[in-house]
XYZ file of C-alpha atoms in Angstrom:
539
model
C 113.878 134.113 115.583
C 114.538 136.855 118.113
C 110.966 137.906 118.802
C 108.491 135.340 117.442
C 104.816 136.176 117.161
C 103.996 132.547 117.969
C 105.895 131.291 120.992
C 106.804 127.622 120.593
C 108.778 125.115 122.618
C 110.713 122.646 120.466
C 111.789 120.142 123.125
C 108.472 118.292 123.236
C 105.857 116.569 121.065
C 102.373 117.863 120.282
C 99.026 116.107 120.160
C 96.662 116.599 117.236
C 95.018 119.503 119.080
C 98.444 121.049 119.585
C 99.248 120.756 115.870
C 95.885 122.278 114.947
C 96.400 125.135 117.389
C 99.881 125.826 116.020
C 98.747 125.896 112.384
C 95.923 128.328 113.099
C 98.026 130.588 115.318
C 100.818 130.803 112.741
C 98.342 131.748 110.000
C 96.655 134.325 112.232
C 99.997 135.861 113.247
C 101.351 136.070 109.678
C 98.412 136.582 107.286
C 100.735 138.022 104.620
C 102.832 134.845 104.625
C 100.826 131.863 105.884
C 97.571 130.256 104.811
C 96.134 127.197 106.576
C 93.628 124.835 104.993
C 92.275 121.343 105.412
C 93.142 119.173 102.426
C 90.670 116.483 103.477
C 89.611 114.207 106.290
C 91.315 111.218 107.862
C 89.614 107.848 108.318
C 88.329 108.948 111.748
C 87.307 112.397 110.487
C 90.223 114.609 111.529
C 91.264 117.485 109.294
C 94.595 117.049 107.521
C 96.154 120.500 107.795
C 98.343 122.075 105.135
C 100.269 125.340 105.479
C 101.071 127.412 102.393
C 103.938 129.790 103.127
C 105.278 132.495 100.800
C 105.635 136.261 100.585
C 102.256 137.086 99.080
C 103.297 140.679 98.416
C 105.674 139.436 95.714
C 104.203 137.549 92.776
C 101.424 134.986 92.532
C 101.935 132.098 94.966
C 100.552 129.534 92.520
C 103.045 130.683 89.873
C 106.132 130.326 92.054
C 108.265 127.161 92.181
C 106.755 125.066 94.954
C 108.387 122.919 97.624
C 106.361 120.233 99.394
C 107.111 118.845 102.890
C 105.177 116.297 104.919
C 105.732 114.240 108.031
C 104.447 111.419 110.173
C 103.048 109.105 107.476
C 103.872 106.336 109.941
C 102.200 107.062 113.232
C 105.107 105.945 115.416
C 107.507 108.163 113.428
C 106.221 111.154 115.265
C 108.987 113.751 115.062
C 108.280 114.309 111.367
C 105.346 116.498 112.401
C 107.454 118.587 114.792
C 110.205 118.979 112.182
C 107.677 120.120 109.570
C 106.119 122.536 112.057
C 109.557 123.872 112.986
C 110.288 124.649 109.328
C 106.974 126.471 108.944
C 107.567 128.425 112.157
C 111.137 129.345 111.277
C 110.189 130.537 107.787
C 107.341 132.724 109.020
C 109.113 134.119 112.077
C 112.424 134.820 110.279
C 110.922 136.688 107.342
C 112.351 140.234 107.181
C 114.884 139.196 109.832
C 117.096 136.711 107.960
C 117.952 137.791 104.417
C 118.138 134.228 103.123
C 114.635 133.457 104.406
C 113.229 136.734 103.109
C 114.640 136.057 99.656
C 113.521 132.439 99.463
C 109.949 133.375 100.431
C 109.891 135.965 97.656
C 110.971 133.360 95.095
C 109.334 130.138 96.323
C 106.177 128.790 97.924
C 106.229 126.067 100.582
C 103.437 123.551 101.083
C 103.839 121.909 104.505
C 101.615 119.104 105.833
C 102.823 118.339 109.398
C 101.053 114.991 109.737
C 99.362 112.947 107.032
C 98.352 110.253 109.534
C 96.631 112.193 112.323
C 94.446 109.332 113.630
C 97.231 106.882 114.310
C 99.535 109.650 115.551
C 96.931 110.549 118.155
C 96.616 106.885 119.065
C 100.389 106.578 119.436
C 100.532 109.718 121.585
C 97.600 108.957 123.892
C 97.133 105.160 123.977
C 99.431 102.387 125.207
C 101.778 101.377 122.387
C 105.229 100.066 121.667
C 107.889 102.119 119.891
C 106.884 100.267 116.698
C 103.093 100.497 116.867
C 100.764 101.477 115.455
C 102.686 102.021 112.208
C 99.652 102.321 109.983
C 96.405 104.243 110.172
C 93.350 103.189 112.133
C 91.444 101.102 109.562
C 90.777 97.790 111.401
C 92.255 94.696 109.723
C 92.340 91.037 110.765
C 96.102 90.817 110.369
C 96.490 87.077 110.886
C 93.355 86.250 108.844
C 91.830 84.009 111.476
C 88.455 85.836 111.440
C 89.103 86.817 115.041
C 89.869 90.401 115.908
C 91.436 91.685 119.115
C 89.516 94.943 119.446
C 91.575 96.062 122.425
C 94.915 95.691 120.633
C 97.854 95.317 122.994
C 97.278 95.425 126.738
C 99.109 97.798 129.068
C 99.622 95.389 131.947
C 101.243 97.892 134.311
C 99.142 100.902 133.236
C 102.094 103.183 132.463
C 100.960 104.223 128.981
C 103.599 102.200 127.133
C 103.699 98.604 125.981
C 107.018 97.181 127.163
C 108.303 93.566 127.177
C 107.486 90.351 129.005
C 110.084 87.873 130.263
C 109.866 84.678 132.307
C 112.460 82.843 134.331
C 113.431 79.562 132.718
C 116.324 77.217 133.317
C 116.197 76.423 129.603
C 116.034 80.040 128.524
C 118.289 81.534 125.889
C 118.659 84.941 127.549
C 120.383 86.345 130.612
C 120.846 89.706 132.323
C 123.904 91.680 131.297
C 126.296 91.687 134.294
C 127.245 95.335 133.610
C 123.640 96.537 133.321
C 120.978 94.129 134.641
C 118.273 95.977 132.708
C 119.764 94.693 129.445
C 118.910 91.190 128.248
C 121.597 89.462 126.175
C 121.376 86.203 124.280
C 123.565 83.429 125.652
C 126.039 81.523 123.517
C 125.332 78.097 122.033
C 127.387 76.503 124.811
C 125.560 78.334 127.653
C 122.303 78.058 129.561
C 120.300 81.199 130.145
C 117.976 82.266 132.920
C 115.110 83.790 130.964
C 112.892 83.431 127.935
C 111.496 86.535 126.237
C 107.750 86.442 125.541
C 107.355 89.579 123.443
C 105.303 92.695 124.090
C 102.871 93.085 126.966
C 99.441 91.632 126.248
C 96.817 88.902 126.512
C 95.256 86.503 124.043
C 92.026 88.488 123.944
C 90.469 86.834 120.901
C 91.075 83.247 122.019
C 93.155 82.123 119.064
C 96.213 81.136 121.112
C 98.287 84.153 120.084
C 99.161 87.348 121.936
C 99.161 90.808 120.327
C 98.900 89.664 116.717
C 95.935 91.899 115.887
C 96.982 95.484 116.502
C 94.932 98.178 114.799
C 96.171 98.145 111.180
C 98.347 96.451 109.817
C 98.775 98.106 106.519
C 101.563 100.458 105.571
C 100.574 103.884 104.228
C 103.948 104.096 102.491
C 103.114 101.091 100.305
C 99.916 102.698 99.002
C 101.172 105.189 96.408
C 100.392 104.908 92.714
C 103.836 104.134 91.341
C 105.030 100.541 90.957
C 102.340 99.476 93.445
C 102.219 95.766 94.300
C 99.573 93.798 96.221
C 100.131 92.591 99.758
C 101.412 89.140 98.787
C 104.282 90.870 96.929
C 104.705 93.988 99.074
C 103.719 93.339 102.673
C 101.668 96.204 104.025
C 99.933 97.174 100.781
C 96.219 97.833 101.226
C 93.478 97.319 98.599
C 94.754 99.329 95.631
C 96.801 102.520 95.063
C 95.484 105.390 97.186
C 92.984 103.182 99.014
C 94.243 104.805 102.236
C 92.082 107.960 102.508
C 94.807 110.187 103.969
C 97.161 109.435 101.059
C 94.377 110.142 98.578
C 93.984 113.602 100.145
C 97.697 114.308 99.694
C 97.596 113.052 96.101
C 94.690 115.359 95.242
C 96.409 118.341 96.861
C 99.695 117.729 95.054
C 98.001 117.283 91.667
C 96.310 120.651 92.214
C 99.754 122.212 92.721
C 101.791 121.103 89.751
C 104.185 123.982 90.444
C 105.816 121.703 93.050
C 109.430 121.333 91.915
C 110.945 119.610 94.972
C 109.718 117.528 97.893
C 110.850 115.936 101.129
C 109.059 113.565 103.498
C 110.035 113.027 107.138
C 110.223 109.500 108.578
C 112.374 107.845 111.246
C 114.841 106.393 112.058
C 118.527 105.865 111.237
C 119.821 109.216 109.990
C 119.347 108.718 106.252
C 118.674 110.986 103.272
C 117.034 108.548 100.882
C 116.403 108.787 97.168
C 114.704 106.281 94.905
C 114.260 103.968 93.282
C 112.559 101.897 95.911
C 112.978 98.702 93.901
C 115.764 97.561 91.596
C 113.240 96.851 88.855
C 112.634 100.601 88.658
C 116.231 101.803 88.509
C 115.922 102.791 84.828
C 113.561 105.579 85.906
C 116.502 107.424 87.474
C 119.026 108.317 84.762
C 122.475 109.873 85.056
C 121.354 113.471 84.472
C 118.792 113.397 87.278
C 121.077 111.422 89.605
C 123.689 114.190 89.241
C 121.212 116.607 90.807
C 120.247 114.114 93.516
C 123.921 113.536 94.340
C 124.706 117.239 94.669
C 121.793 117.826 97.053
C 122.248 114.577 98.996
C 125.973 115.089 99.521
C 125.313 118.621 100.768
C 122.840 117.097 103.214
C 125.535 114.839 104.659
C 127.564 117.967 105.518
C 124.609 119.830 106.988
C 123.478 116.919 109.190
C 126.432 115.073 110.772
C 125.730 111.374 111.213
C 123.249 111.237 108.329
C 124.033 109.281 105.161
C 122.812 109.860 101.605
C 121.573 106.471 100.353
C 119.479 104.757 97.676
C 116.492 102.774 98.955
C 116.736 99.499 97.033
C 120.537 99.407 96.971
C 121.320 100.367 100.564
C 118.187 99.199 102.413
C 115.535 96.941 100.870
C 112.955 96.943 98.093
C 109.896 99.151 98.512
C 106.976 99.130 96.095
C 104.283 101.803 96.118
C 106.296 104.345 98.145
C 105.619 108.090 98.275
C 109.205 108.848 97.271
C 108.858 106.999 93.970
C 105.386 108.375 93.282
C 106.645 111.956 93.473
C 109.531 111.271 91.109
C 108.054 108.549 88.901
C 104.608 110.053 88.374
C 105.483 113.740 88.623
C 109.197 113.991 87.838
C 109.893 115.853 91.097
C 113.278 115.581 92.871
C 112.288 114.015 96.200
C 114.011 112.778 99.359
C 112.829 110.778 102.352
C 114.587 111.880 105.545
C 114.917 109.097 108.127
C 115.199 111.289 111.206
C 117.321 110.716 114.285
C 120.347 108.480 114.487
C 122.256 106.728 117.253
C 125.208 108.939 116.267
C 123.529 111.673 118.306
C 123.872 109.697 121.524
C 127.651 109.964 121.901
C 128.736 111.371 118.495
C 130.099 108.003 117.470
C 129.356 106.250 114.201
C 129.063 102.763 115.686
C 126.514 102.384 118.477
C 125.850 99.110 120.277
C 122.711 97.944 122.035
C 124.525 98.642 125.302
C 124.975 102.274 124.193
C 121.187 102.695 124.109
C 121.031 101.687 127.764
C 123.999 103.880 128.655
C 122.417 106.872 126.890
C 119.226 106.398 128.900
C 121.191 106.012 132.118
C 123.714 108.822 131.683
C 121.808 111.444 129.672
C 118.111 110.705 130.253
C 118.627 109.606 133.873
C 116.687 106.365 133.277
C 113.552 108.250 132.288
C 113.019 106.067 129.174
C 113.138 102.681 130.909
C 110.520 100.853 132.989
C 112.214 98.655 135.581
C 111.378 94.947 135.446
C 108.701 93.939 137.935
C 106.677 90.821 138.711
C 103.249 90.206 137.183
C 100.830 87.265 137.346
C 99.810 86.646 133.721
C 96.605 84.645 133.024
C 98.276 82.651 130.243
C 101.989 82.710 131.116
C 101.817 82.624 134.900
C 104.580 84.347 136.884
C 106.391 86.755 134.570
C 108.174 90.106 134.703
C 107.394 93.150 132.596
C 109.690 96.052 131.792
C 111.813 97.663 129.122
C 111.953 100.814 127.058
C 108.931 103.073 126.725
C 107.235 103.709 123.378
C 108.979 107.041 122.779
C 112.549 105.749 122.997
C 115.069 104.778 120.273
C 112.914 105.913 117.318
C 111.955 109.428 118.375
C 114.394 112.201 119.277
C 114.617 112.750 123.035
C 113.258 116.186 123.854
C 116.616 117.920 124.164
C 117.657 116.678 120.700
C 114.553 117.710 118.745
C 115.394 121.320 117.891
C 118.978 120.883 116.696
C 118.009 117.959 114.440
C 114.965 119.855 113.162
C 117.092 122.892 112.379
C 119.674 120.908 110.419
C 116.976 119.068 108.474
C 115.344 122.418 107.770
C 118.634 123.715 106.367
C 118.770 120.681 104.077
C 115.190 121.283 102.902
C 115.894 124.959 102.275
C 119.038 124.150 100.295
C 116.946 121.819 98.139
C 114.189 124.425 97.803
C 116.692 127.176 96.986
C 117.904 125.133 94.033
C 114.480 124.727 92.463
C 114.477 126.795 89.269
C 114.985 130.568 89.260
C 114.502 132.033 85.789
C 115.772 135.335 84.455
C 115.721 136.940 81.020
C 119.456 137.168 80.609
C 119.804 139.002 77.306
C 117.683 140.483 74.514
C 119.417 141.251 71.207
C 117.913 142.998 68.185
C 119.075 143.019 64.575
C 117.431 144.908 61.703
C 116.711 142.755 58.663
C 115.389 145.580 56.455
C 111.968 145.858 54.897
C 110.362 146.613 58.264
C 111.541 143.285 59.736
C 113.586 142.768 62.853
C 115.279 139.737 64.447
C 114.922 139.455 68.241
C 117.012 136.845 70.100
C 116.264 136.184 73.771
C 118.396 134.212 76.235
C 116.575 132.796 79.248
C 118.773 131.529 82.097
C 118.076 129.225 85.027
C 120.244 130.374 87.937
C 119.681 127.279 90.066
C 120.708 123.617 89.962
C 117.361 121.910 89.337
C 116.044 122.132 85.757
C 112.499 123.188 84.974
C 111.921 119.578 83.864
C 113.872 116.572 85.094
C 115.118 114.240 82.391
C 112.483 111.720 83.495
C 109.829 114.426 83.131
C 110.973 115.363 79.599
C 111.196 111.734 78.515
C 107.634 111.008 79.647
C 105.989 114.403 78.882
C 104.752 114.722 82.463
C 104.542 118.496 82.857
C 103.674 120.904 80.054
C 106.525 122.653 78.202
C 107.898 126.023 79.245
C 106.579 128.897 77.136
C 108.515 131.973 76.045
C 106.246 134.581 74.459
C 106.495 137.961 72.782
C 103.766 140.642 72.824
C 103.529 144.073 71.271
C 104.929 143.203 67.833
C 103.790 140.863 65.072
C 105.860 137.643 64.918
C 106.396 136.360 61.380
C 108.436 133.361 62.570
C 109.551 131.887 65.887
C 112.284 129.370 66.583
C 114.439 127.697 69.221
C 118.120 128.521 68.685
C 120.251 125.393 69.032
C 123.617 126.974 68.152
C 123.820 130.738 67.883
C 127.389 130.735 66.561
C 126.554 128.382 63.701
C 123.120 129.934 63.252
C 121.299 126.628 63.728
C 117.686 126.845 64.874
C 114.433 124.885 64.718
C 111.336 126.789 63.655
C 108.022 126.422 65.474
C 105.501 126.854 62.693
C 102.337 127.046 64.765
C 101.737 129.952 67.146
C 105.156 131.561 66.626
C 104.386 134.189 69.278
C 104.577 131.496 71.999
C 107.591 129.232 71.683
C 107.513 125.948 73.607
C 110.776 124.631 75.057
C 111.144 121.195 76.605
C 113.390 122.280 79.452
C 115.485 125.106 80.841
C 118.463 123.239 82.327
C 119.890 123.810 85.772
C 122.579 126.518 85.716
C 121.992 126.717 81.974
C 120.224 128.710 79.265
C 117.899 128.420 76.300
C 117.716 130.832 73.363
C 114.709 131.659 71.242
C 114.381 133.957 68.244
C 111.626 135.786 66.441
C 111.404 137.545 63.112
C 108.921 140.339 63.785
C 107.167 143.196 62.087
C 106.633 146.453 63.927
C 108.481 148.921 66.119
C 108.036 150.270 69.624
C 107.860 148.553 72.981
C 107.316 144.816 73.303
C 107.228 142.368 76.204
C 108.955 139.024 76.689
C 107.144 136.592 79.025
C 108.528 133.331 80.382
C 105.975 130.933 81.872
C 107.250 127.710 83.419
C 105.003 125.431 85.445
C 107.807 124.599 87.908
C 110.172 127.466 87.177
C 107.841 130.394 87.775
C 107.078 133.379 85.585
C 109.179 136.363 84.565
C 108.525 139.304 82.226
C 110.640 142.042 80.687
């Protein structure tokens, strides 16, 4: 945007206050496009902000095909919030400047929730943590079930705001320093003796159970909490009490169910550069049939072109089994085409597909000028004695370095907008009249969907998830109404009840449906098309 109303810097990360400030400023600057609301409270009482973005001068926002985006369900996967905010900012600031954006905001409505885990995000941003913690929210759990709880979590021994690693010299150790880069620890071969043993993350045994750092705040996994193919913790590690027992997820669920016009969705995670579709578990693969997978493939393969280094993959087949994931809830429960974007990939370091552990150190040394690494230094540990602490800070390897945030956000935005563009766009393609004599007339209407995604996925139709699409006629008296199956052979199926409003199961992507009425009366009449996920159109 050449002259944004809301000035933003996209080479940094924002605290919860920064996210709140951004959401309110964007809504204030663009009242005709942006509405901000709290969709509920987090466990610690923070508002979960949602932005609704559309051109409110054109049509009813609630009647437009909706596209849902969220980020940061896992607190250490922080860039999802910045990417979601970037999309909101770019949409609002480019309206009436970029034709594509102007058009898409006339046709669609975007629902954007930057962070659905604000408590743990704030903890990750402001408290000492590793790059992997906290993953969950802030509900306290005795993770190792010893009835002892380490209320302090991990301990920042050197006070630098990150939890790094501990190592100790040992003539029987299985690790040594890399001769090319002494910062890097490498495992020795079976026929070698090392110099060090690795002791894990910084910390003490604060609860006296003989273990260090086993009771971080959490552990549950908010992305194992959704009400589709949910399994308890002994089957799916990380599951909490029951589906939607995590309060933040329950807020999202309620918001989404109040906006059944949502026709596409994407959720931002990290890391690995992946565009993931379901199913999460092999047991659920029958939910995704060939017709719906065709649509997924077309969008996913486009994403691979838009975001170099990213791969379009299937969760259970290419990664591991996930039960109770958000991705599957959106598709399984709602029939909505949904992707999870695993943001950032090692490809971005040197534009090479294969990246070694040594490359991570080289990237820090040559491009971040060793800003991401804490040099090893001596420390007298109360349990371990003389040790050394050091290693990568919490914001390295998973999160985009500052200079790589905006380009990755922009490419992921382009992928989201391509997906959103292909949610249904309905037009009344043709209206034909034929006199039948005796004051009767035959009216045949063709309704076309000019985009790839149907008004109802095959899974949706099979399970009657969303209501049918309705095509209605007003201004004349319908004697009979029918769905035309083959106009050339004059094959149709009559709808005997309420002939003025014909229900159709689906208007296919890049396809048409035909309906016909036998009517009495002359003069003007109106054809209305009302689709929950395809919008409304009248002629």
